[in-house]
Backbone as numpy.savetxt, mean C-alpha at the origin, in Angstrom:
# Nx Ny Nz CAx CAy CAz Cx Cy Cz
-11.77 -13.24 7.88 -10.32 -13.29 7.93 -9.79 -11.90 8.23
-8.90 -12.17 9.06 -7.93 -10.59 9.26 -6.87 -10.55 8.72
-6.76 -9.85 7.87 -5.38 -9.13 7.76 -5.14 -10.05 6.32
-3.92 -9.57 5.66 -3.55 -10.41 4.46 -5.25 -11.25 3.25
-5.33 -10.26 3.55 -6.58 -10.11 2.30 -6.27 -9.63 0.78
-5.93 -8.94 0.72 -5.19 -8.18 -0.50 -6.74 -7.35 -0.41
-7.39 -6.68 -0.09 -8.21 -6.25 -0.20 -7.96 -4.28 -0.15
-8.60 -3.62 -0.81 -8.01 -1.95 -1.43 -9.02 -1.67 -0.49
-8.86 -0.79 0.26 -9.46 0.73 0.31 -9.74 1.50 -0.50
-10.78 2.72 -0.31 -10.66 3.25 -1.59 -10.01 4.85 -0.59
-9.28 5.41 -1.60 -8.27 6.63 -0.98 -8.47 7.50 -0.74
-9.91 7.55 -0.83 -11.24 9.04 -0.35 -11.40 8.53 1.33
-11.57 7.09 1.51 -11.78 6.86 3.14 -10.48 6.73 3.93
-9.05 6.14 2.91 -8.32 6.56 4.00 -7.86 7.85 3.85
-7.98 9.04 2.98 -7.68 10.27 3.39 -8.81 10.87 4.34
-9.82 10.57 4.45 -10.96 11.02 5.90 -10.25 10.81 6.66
-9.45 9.46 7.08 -9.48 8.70 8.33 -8.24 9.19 8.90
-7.37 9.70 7.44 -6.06 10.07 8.00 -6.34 11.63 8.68
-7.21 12.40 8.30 -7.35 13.44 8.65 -7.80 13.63 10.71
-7.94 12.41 11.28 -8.58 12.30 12.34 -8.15 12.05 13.25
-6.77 12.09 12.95 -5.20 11.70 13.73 -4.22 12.70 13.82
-3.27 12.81 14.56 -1.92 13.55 13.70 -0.95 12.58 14.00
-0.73 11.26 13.47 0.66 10.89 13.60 0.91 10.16 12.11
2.07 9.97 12.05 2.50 9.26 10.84 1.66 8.06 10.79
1.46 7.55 9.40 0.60 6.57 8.54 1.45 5.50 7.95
1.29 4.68 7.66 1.46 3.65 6.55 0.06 2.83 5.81
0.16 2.78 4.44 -1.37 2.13 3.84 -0.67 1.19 3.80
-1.71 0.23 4.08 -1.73 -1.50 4.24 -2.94 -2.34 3.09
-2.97 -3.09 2.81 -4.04 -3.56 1.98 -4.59 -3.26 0.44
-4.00 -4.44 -0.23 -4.42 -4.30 -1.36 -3.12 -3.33 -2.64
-2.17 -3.37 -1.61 -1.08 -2.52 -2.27 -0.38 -3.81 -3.29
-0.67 -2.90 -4.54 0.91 -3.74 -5.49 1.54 -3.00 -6.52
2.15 -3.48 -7.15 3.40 -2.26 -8.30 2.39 -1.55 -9.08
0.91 -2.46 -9.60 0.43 -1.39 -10.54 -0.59 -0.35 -10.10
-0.77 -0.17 -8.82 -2.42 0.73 -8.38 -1.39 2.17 -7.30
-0.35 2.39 -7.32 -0.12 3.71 -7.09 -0.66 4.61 -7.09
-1.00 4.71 -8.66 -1.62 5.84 -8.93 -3.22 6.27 -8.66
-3.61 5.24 -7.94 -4.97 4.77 -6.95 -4.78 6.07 -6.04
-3.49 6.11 -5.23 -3.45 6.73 -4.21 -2.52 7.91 -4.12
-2.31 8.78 -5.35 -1.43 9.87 -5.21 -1.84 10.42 -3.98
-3.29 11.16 -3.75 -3.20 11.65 -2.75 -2.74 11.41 -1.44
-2.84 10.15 -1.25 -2.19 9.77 0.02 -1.06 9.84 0.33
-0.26 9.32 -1.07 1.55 9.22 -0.95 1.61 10.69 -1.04
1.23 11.69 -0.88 1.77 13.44 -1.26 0.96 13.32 0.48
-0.02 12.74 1.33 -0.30 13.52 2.60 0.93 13.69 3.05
0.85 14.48 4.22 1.93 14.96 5.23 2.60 13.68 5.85
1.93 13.08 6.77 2.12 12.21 7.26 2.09 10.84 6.72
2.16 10.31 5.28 2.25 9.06 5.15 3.93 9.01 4.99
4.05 7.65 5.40 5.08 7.16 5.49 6.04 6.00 4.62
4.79 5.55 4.33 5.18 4.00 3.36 4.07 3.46 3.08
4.27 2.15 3.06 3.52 1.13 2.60 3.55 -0.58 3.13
2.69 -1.25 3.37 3.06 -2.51 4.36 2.51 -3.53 3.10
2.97 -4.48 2.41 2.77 -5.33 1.95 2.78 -6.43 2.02
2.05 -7.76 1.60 2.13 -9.06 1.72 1.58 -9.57 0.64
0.37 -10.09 0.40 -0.37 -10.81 -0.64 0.34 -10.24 -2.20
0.80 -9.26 -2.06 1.48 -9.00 -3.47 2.86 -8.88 -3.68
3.02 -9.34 -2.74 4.90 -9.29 -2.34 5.26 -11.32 -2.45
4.16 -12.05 -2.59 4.26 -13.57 -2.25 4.11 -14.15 -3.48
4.93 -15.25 -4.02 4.06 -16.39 -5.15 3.39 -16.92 -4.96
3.30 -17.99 -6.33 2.26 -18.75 -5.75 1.98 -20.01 -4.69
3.67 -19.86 -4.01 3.38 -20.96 -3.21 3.23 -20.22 -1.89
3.57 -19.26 -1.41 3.29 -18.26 -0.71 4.38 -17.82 -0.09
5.38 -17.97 -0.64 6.52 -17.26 -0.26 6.88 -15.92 -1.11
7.56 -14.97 0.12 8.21 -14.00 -0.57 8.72 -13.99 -1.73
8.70 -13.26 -2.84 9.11 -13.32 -3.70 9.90 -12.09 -4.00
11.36 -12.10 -4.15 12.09 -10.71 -4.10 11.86 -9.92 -5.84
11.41 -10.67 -6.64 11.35 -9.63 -8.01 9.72 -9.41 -7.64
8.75 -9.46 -7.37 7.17 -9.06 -6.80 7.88 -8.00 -5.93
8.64 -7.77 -5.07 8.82 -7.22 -3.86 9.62 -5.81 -4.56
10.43 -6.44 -5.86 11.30 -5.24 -6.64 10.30 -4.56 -7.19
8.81 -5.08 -8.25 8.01 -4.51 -8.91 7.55 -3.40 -8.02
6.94 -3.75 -6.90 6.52 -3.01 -6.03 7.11 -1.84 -5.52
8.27 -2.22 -5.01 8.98 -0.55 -5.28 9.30 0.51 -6.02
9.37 -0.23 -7.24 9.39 0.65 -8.04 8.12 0.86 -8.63
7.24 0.41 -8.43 5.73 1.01 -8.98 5.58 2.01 -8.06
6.02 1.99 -6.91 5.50 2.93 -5.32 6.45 4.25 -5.56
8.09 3.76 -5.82 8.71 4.92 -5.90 8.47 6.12 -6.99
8.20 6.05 -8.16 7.75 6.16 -9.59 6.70 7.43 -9.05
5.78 6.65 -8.46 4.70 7.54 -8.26 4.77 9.25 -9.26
């Protein structure tokens, strides 16, 4: 399957990977309100930008869910 996995990186390979580029970033995968702190380093690189979410932004019927979508920001902004 591609994409919408909920599946993490770990933040040692995407800070390698970010290093191998120079343009702005966004982390994708496996993002939700409580694992921020997974990835300080990333949210402090130069170039990250945000964050792309799905599988933790959805209920359980698989729709968006706007208080999942609130947790999430504020677990991200907090940092």
């Amino acid at each position: 399957r591609v994409g919408s996995t909920g599946t993490t990186i770990e933040s040692r390979v995407v800070a390698e990977l970010a290093e191998t580029f120079d343009i702005p970033f966004i982390l994708a995968g496996g993002i939700s309100a409580h694992n921020r702190c997974e990835f300080d380093d990333i949210a402090a690189h130069d170039r990250f930008v945000g964050v792309d979410v799905d599988t933790a932004a959805r209920n359980e019927r698989g729709e968006f869910c706007t208080t999942r979508i609130r947790q999430i920001r504020k677990g991200w902004q907090q940092g």
